[in-house]
mmCIF file with all atom_site columns, C-alpha atoms in Angstrom:
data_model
loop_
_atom_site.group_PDB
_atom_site.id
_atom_site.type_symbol
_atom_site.label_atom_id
_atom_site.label_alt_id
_atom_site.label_comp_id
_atom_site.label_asym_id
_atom_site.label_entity_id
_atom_site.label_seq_id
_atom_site.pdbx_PDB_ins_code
_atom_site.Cartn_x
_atom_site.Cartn_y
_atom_site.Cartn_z
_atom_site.occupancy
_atom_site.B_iso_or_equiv
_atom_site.pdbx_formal_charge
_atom_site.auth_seq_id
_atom_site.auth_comp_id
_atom_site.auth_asym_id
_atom_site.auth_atom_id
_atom_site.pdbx_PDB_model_num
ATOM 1   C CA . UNK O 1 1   ? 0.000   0.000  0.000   1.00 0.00 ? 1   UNK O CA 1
ATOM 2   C CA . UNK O 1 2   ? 0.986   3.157  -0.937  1.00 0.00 ? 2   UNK O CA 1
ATOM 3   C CA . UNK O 1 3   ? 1.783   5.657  1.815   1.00 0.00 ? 3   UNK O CA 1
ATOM 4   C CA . UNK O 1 4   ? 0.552   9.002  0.304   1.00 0.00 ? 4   UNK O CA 1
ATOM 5   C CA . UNK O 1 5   ? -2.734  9.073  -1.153  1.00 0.00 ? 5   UNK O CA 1
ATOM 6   C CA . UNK O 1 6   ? -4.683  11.186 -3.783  1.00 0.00 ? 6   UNK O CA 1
ATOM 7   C CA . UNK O 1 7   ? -7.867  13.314 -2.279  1.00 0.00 ? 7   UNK O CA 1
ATOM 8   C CA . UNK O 1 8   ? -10.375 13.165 -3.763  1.00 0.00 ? 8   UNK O CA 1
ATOM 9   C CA . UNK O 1 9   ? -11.716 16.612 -5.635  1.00 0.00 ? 9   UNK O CA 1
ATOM 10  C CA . UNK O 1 10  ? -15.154 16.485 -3.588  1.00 0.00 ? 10  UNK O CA 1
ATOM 11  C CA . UNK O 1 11  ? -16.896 19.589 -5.579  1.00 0.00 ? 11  UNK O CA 1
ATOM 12  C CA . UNK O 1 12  ? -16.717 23.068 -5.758  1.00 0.00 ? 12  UNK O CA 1
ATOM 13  C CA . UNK O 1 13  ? -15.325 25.440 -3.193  1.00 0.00 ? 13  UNK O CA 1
ATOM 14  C CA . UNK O 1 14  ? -18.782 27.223 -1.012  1.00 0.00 ? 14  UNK O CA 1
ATOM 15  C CA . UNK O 1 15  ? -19.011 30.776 -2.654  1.00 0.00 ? 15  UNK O CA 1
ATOM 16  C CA . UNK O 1 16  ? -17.876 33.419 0.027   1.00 0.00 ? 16  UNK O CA 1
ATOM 17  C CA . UNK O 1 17  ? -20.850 36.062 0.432   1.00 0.00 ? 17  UNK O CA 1
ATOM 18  C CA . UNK O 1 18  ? -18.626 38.519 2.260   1.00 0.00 ? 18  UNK O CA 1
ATOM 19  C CA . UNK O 1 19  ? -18.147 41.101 -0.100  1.00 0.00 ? 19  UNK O CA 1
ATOM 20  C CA . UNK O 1 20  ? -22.278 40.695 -0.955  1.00 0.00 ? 20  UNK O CA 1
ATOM 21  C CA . UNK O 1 21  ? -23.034 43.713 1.239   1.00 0.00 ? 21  UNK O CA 1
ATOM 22  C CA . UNK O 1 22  ? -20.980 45.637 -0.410  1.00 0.00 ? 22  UNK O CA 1
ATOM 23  C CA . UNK O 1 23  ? -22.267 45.276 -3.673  1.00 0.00 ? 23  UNK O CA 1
ATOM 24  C CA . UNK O 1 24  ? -25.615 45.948 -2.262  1.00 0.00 ? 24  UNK O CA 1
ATOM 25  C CA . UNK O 1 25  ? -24.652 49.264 -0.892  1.00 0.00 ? 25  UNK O CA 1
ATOM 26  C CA . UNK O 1 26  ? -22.743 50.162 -3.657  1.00 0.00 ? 26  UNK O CA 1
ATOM 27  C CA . UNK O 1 27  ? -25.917 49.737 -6.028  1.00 0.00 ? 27  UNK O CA 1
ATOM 28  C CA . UNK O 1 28  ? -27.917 51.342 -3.664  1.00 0.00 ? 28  UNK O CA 1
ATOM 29  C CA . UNK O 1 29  ? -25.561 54.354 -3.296  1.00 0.00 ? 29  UNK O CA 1
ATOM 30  C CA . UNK O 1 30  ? -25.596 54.744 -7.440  1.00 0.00 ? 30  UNK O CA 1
ATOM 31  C CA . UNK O 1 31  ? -29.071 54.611 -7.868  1.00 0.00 ? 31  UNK O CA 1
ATOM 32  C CA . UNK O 1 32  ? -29.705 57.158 -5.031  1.00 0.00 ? 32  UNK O CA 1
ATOM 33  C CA . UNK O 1 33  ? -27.197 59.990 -6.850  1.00 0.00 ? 33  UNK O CA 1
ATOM 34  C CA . UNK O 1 34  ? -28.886 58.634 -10.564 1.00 0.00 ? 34  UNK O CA 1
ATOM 35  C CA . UNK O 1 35  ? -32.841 58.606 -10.070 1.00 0.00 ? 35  UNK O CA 1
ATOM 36  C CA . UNK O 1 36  ? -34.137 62.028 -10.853 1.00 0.00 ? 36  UNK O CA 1
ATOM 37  C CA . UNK O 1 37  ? -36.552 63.056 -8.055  1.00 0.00 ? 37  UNK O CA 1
ATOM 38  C CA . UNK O 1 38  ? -39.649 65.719 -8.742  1.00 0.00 ? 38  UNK O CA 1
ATOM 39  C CA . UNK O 1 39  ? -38.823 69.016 -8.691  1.00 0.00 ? 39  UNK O CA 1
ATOM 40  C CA . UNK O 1 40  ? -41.925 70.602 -7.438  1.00 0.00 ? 40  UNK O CA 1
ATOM 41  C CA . UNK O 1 41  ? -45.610 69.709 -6.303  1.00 0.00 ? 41  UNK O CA 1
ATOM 42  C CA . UNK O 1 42  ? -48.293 70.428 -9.257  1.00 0.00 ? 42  UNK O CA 1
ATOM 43  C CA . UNK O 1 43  ? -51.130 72.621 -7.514  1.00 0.00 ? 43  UNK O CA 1
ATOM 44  C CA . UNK O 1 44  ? -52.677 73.323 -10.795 1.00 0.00 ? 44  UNK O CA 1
ATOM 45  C CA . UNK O 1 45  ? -54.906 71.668 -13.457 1.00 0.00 ? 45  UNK O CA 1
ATOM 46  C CA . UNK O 1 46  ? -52.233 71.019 -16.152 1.00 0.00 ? 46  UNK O CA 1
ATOM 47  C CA . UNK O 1 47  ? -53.947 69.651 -19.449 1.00 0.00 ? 47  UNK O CA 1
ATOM 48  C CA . UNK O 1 48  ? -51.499 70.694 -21.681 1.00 0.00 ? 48  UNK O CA 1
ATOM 49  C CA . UNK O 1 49  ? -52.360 71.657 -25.990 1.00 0.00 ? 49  UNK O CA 1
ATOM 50  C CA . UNK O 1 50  ? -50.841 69.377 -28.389 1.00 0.00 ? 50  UNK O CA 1
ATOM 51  C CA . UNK O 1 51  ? -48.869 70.240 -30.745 1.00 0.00 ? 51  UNK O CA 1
ATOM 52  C CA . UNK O 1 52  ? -47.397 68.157 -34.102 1.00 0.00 ? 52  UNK O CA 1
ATOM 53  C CA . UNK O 1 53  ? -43.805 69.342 -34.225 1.00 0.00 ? 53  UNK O CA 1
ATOM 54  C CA . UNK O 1 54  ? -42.220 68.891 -30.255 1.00 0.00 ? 54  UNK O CA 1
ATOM 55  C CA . UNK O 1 55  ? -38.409 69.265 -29.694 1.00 0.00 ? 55  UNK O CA 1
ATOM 56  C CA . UNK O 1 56  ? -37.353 67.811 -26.444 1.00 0.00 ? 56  UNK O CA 1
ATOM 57  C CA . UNK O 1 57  ? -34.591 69.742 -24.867 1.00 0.00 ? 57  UNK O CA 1
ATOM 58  C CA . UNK O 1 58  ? -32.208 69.645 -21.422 1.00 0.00 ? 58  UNK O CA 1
ATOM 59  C CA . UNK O 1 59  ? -34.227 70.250 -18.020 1.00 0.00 ? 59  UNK O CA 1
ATOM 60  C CA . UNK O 1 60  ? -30.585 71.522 -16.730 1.00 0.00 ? 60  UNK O CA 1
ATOM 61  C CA . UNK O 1 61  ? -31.158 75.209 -17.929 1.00 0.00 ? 61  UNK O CA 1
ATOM 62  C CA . UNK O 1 62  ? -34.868 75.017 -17.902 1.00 0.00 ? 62  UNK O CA 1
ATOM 63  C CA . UNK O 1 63  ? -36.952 76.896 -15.135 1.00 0.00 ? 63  UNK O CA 1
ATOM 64  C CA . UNK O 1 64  ? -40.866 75.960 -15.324 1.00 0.00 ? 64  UNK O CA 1
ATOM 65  C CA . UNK O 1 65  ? -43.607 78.131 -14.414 1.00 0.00 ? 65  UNK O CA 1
ATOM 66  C CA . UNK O 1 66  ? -46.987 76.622 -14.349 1.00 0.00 ? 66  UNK O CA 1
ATOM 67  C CA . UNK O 1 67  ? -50.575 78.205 -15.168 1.00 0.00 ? 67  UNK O CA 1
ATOM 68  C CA . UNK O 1 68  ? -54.273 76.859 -14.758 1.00 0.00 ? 68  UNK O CA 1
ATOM 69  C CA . UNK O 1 69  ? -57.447 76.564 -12.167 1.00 0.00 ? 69  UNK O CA 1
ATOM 70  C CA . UNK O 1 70  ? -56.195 75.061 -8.722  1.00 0.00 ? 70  UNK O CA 1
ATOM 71  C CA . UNK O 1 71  ? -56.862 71.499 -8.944  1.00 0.00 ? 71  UNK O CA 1
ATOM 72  C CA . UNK O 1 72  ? -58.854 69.593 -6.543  1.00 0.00 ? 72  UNK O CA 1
ATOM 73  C CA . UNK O 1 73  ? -56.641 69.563 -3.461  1.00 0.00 ? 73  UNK O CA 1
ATOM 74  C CA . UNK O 1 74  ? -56.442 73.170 -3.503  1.00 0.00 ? 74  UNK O CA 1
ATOM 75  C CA . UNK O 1 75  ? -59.931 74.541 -4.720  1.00 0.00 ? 75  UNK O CA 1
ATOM 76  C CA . UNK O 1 76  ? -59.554 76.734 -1.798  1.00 0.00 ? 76  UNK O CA 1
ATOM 77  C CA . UNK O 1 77  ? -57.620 78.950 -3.613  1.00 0.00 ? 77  UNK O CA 1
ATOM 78  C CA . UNK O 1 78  ? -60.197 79.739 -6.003  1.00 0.00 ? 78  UNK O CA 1
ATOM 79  C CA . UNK O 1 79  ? -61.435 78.615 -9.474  1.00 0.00 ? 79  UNK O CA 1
ATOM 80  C CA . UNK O 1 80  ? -59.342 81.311 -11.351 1.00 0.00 ? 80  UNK O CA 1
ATOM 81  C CA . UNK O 1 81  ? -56.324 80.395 -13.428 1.00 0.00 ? 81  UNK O CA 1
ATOM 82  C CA . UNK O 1 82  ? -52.972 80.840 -10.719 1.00 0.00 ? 82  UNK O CA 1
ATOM 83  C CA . UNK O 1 83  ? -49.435 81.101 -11.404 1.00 0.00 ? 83  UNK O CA 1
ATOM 84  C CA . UNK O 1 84  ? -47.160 78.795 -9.932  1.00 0.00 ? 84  UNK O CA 1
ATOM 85  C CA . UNK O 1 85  ? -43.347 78.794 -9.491  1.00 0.00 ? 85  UNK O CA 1
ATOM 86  C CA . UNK O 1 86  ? -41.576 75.963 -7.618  1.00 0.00 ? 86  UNK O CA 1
ATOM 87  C CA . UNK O 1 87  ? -44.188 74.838 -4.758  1.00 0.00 ? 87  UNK O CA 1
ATOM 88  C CA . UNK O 1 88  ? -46.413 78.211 -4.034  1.00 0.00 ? 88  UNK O CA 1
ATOM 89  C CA . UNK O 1 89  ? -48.489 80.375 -6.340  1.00 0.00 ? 89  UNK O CA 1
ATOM 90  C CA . UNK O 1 90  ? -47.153 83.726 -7.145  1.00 0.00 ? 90  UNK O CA 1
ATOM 91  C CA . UNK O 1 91  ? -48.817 86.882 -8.541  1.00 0.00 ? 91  UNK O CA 1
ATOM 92  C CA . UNK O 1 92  ? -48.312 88.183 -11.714 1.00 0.00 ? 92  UNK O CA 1
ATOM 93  C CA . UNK O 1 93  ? -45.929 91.054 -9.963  1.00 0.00 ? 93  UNK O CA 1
ATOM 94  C CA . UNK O 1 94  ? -43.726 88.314 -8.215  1.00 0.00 ? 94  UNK O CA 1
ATOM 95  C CA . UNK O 1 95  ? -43.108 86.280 -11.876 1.00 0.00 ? 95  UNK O CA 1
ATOM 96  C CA . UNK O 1 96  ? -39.880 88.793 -12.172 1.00 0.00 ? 96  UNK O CA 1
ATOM 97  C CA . UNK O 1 97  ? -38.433 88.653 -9.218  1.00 0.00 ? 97  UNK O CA 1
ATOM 98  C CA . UNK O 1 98  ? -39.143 84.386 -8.789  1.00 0.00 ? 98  UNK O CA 1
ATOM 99  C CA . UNK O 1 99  ? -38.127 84.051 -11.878 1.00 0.00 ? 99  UNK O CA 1
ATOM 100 C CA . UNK O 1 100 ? -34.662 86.181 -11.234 1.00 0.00 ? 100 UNK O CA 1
ATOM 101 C CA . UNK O 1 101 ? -34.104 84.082 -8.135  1.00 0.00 ? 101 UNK O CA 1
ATOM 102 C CA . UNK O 1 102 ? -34.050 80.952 -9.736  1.00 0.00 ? 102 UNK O CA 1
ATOM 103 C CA . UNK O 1 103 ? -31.766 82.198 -12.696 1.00 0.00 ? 103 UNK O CA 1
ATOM 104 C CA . UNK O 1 104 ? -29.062 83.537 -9.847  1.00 0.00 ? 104 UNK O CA 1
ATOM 105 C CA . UNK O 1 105 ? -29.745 79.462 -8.082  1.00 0.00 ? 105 UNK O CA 1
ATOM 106 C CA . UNK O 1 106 ? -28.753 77.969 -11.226 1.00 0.00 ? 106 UNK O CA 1
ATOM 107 C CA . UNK O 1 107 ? -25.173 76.546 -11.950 1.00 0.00 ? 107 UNK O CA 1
ATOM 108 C CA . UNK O 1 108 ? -22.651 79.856 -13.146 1.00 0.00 ? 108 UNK O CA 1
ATOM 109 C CA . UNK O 1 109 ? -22.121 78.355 -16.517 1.00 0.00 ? 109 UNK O CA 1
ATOM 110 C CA . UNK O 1 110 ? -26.051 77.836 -17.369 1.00 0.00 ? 110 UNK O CA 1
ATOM 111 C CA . UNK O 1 111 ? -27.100 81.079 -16.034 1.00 0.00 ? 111 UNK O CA 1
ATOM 112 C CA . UNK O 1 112 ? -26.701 82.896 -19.154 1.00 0.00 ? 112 UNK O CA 1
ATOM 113 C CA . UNK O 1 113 ? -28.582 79.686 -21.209 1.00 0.00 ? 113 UNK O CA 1
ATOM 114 C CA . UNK O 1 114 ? -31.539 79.424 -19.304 1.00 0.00 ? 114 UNK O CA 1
ATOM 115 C CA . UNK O 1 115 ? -34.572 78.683 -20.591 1.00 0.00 ? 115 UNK O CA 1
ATOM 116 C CA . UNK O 1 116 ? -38.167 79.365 -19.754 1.00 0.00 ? 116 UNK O CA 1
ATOM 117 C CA . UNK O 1 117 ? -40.572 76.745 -19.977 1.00 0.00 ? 117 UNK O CA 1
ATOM 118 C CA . UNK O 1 118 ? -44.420 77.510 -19.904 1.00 0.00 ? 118 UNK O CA 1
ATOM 119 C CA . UNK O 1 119 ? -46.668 74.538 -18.821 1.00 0.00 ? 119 UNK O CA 1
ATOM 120 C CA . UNK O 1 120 ? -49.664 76.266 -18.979 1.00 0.00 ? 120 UNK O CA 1
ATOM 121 C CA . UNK O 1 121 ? -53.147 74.589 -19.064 1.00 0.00 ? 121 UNK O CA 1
ATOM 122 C CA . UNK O 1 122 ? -55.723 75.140 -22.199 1.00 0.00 ? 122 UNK O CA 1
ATOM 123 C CA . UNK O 1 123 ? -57.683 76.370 -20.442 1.00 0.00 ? 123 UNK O CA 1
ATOM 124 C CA . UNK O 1 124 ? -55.909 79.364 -19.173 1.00 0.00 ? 124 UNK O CA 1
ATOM 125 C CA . UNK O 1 125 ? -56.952 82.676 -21.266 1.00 0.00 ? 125 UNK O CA 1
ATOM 126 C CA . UNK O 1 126 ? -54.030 84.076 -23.370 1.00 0.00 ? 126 UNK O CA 1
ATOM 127 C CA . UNK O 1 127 ? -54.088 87.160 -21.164 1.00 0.00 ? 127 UNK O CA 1
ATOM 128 C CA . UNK O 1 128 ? -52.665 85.722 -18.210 1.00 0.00 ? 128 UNK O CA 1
ATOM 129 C CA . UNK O 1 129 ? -50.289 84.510 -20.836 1.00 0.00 ? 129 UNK O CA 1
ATOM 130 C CA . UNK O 1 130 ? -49.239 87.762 -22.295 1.00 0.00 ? 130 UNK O CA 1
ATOM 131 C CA . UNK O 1 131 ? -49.109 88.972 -18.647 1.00 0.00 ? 131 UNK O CA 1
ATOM 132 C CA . UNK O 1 132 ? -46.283 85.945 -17.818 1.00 0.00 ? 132 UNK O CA 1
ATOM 133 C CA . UNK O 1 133 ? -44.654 87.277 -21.070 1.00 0.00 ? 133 UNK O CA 1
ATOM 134 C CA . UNK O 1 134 ? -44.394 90.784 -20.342 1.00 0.00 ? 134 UNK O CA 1
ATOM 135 C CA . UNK O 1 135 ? -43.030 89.989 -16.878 1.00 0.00 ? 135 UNK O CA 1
ATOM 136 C CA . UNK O 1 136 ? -40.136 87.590 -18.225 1.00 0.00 ? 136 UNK O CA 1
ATOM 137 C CA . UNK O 1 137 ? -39.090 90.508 -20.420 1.00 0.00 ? 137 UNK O CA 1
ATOM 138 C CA . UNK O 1 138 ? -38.820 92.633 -17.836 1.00 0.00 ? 138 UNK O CA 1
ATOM 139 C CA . UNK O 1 139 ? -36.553 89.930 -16.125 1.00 0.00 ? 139 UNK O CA 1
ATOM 140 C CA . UNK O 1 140 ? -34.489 90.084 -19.156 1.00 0.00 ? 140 UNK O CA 1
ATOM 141 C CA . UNK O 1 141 ? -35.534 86.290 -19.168 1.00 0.00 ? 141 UNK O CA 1
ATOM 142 C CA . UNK O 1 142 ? -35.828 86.500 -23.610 1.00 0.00 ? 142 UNK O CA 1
ATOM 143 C CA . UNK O 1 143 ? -35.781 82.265 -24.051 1.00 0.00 ? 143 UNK O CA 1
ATOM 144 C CA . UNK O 1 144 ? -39.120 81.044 -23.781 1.00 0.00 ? 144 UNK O CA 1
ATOM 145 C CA . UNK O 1 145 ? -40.605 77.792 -24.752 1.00 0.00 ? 145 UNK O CA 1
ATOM 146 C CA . UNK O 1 146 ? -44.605 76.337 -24.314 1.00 0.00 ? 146 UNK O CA 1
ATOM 147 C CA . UNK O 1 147 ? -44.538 72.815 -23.096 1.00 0.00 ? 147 UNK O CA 1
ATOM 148 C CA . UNK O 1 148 ? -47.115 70.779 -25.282 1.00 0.00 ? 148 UNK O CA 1
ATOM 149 C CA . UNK O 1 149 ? -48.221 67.219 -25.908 1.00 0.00 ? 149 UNK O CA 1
ATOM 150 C CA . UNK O 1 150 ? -47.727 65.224 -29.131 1.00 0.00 ? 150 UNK O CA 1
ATOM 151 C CA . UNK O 1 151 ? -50.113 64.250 -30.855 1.00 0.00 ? 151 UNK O CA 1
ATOM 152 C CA . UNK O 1 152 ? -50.151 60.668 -29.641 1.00 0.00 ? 152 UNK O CA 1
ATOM 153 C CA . UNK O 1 153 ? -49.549 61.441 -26.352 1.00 0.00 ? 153 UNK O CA 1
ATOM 154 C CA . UNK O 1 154 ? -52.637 60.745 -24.225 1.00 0.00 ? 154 UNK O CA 1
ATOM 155 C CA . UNK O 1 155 ? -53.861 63.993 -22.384 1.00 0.00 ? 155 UNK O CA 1
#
């Protein structure tokens, strides 16, 4: 008999699950800084128009205001068309000054590419549209785009 004998190979070594915590965390950690969270609250009716010919563009220079009839958690407000900025409604008067504020809180490079996006409802009247308008010029705030749907988006 032979003194030194061959082991047997028995299977595979038991995978180590030390480092699995880790890789949790670590996925975790990227889709926390990745996912995109809402900006703001909608306290308005927002049925946007649709249009045929949309061009989608960067939200990182784009500053919304919003326009309609209070929607159903906030009919205490009224059932006239508001403005809103952000979370709060603003007056027609405050559009400059809101909208000069969030120019100066954007990133240095992107303050002089901002854009000003108008989600306003269809229902709105074109006056408190022209009203908007007037106060963005004012605020020297000249790029201005209306949000719309497409044409096969559902509204």
């Amino acid at each position: 008999m032979s003194k030194f004998r061959k082991k047997d190979k028995g299977g595979l070594p038991a995978i180590s699950t030390a480092s699995l915590p880790d890789i949790v965390f670590m996925l975790l950690f990227f889709f926390m800084v990745a996912t995109v969270m809402r900006d703001s609250t909608l306290m308005i009716e927002n049925r946007l128009p649709s249009a045929d010919q949309v061009e989608k563009l960067k939200k990182d220079r784009t500053i919304f205001i919003y326009a309609g009839k209070p929607s159903d958690l906030y009919k205490q407000f009224g059932k006239e068309p508001r403005i809103q900025f952000n979370d709060a409604y603003i007056t027609v008067e405050d559009v400059q000054s809101s909208v000069i504020q969030g120019i100066n809180d954007l990133n240095e490079d992107l303050q002089s590419r901002v854009v000003i996006g108008l989600k306003i409802d269809k229902e709105t009247n074109a006056g408190l549209v022209s009203d908007i308008k007037q106060e963005l010029r004012k605020a020297n705030a000249l790029k201005v785009m209306y949000i719309a749907n497409t044409k096969t988006d559902k509204l």
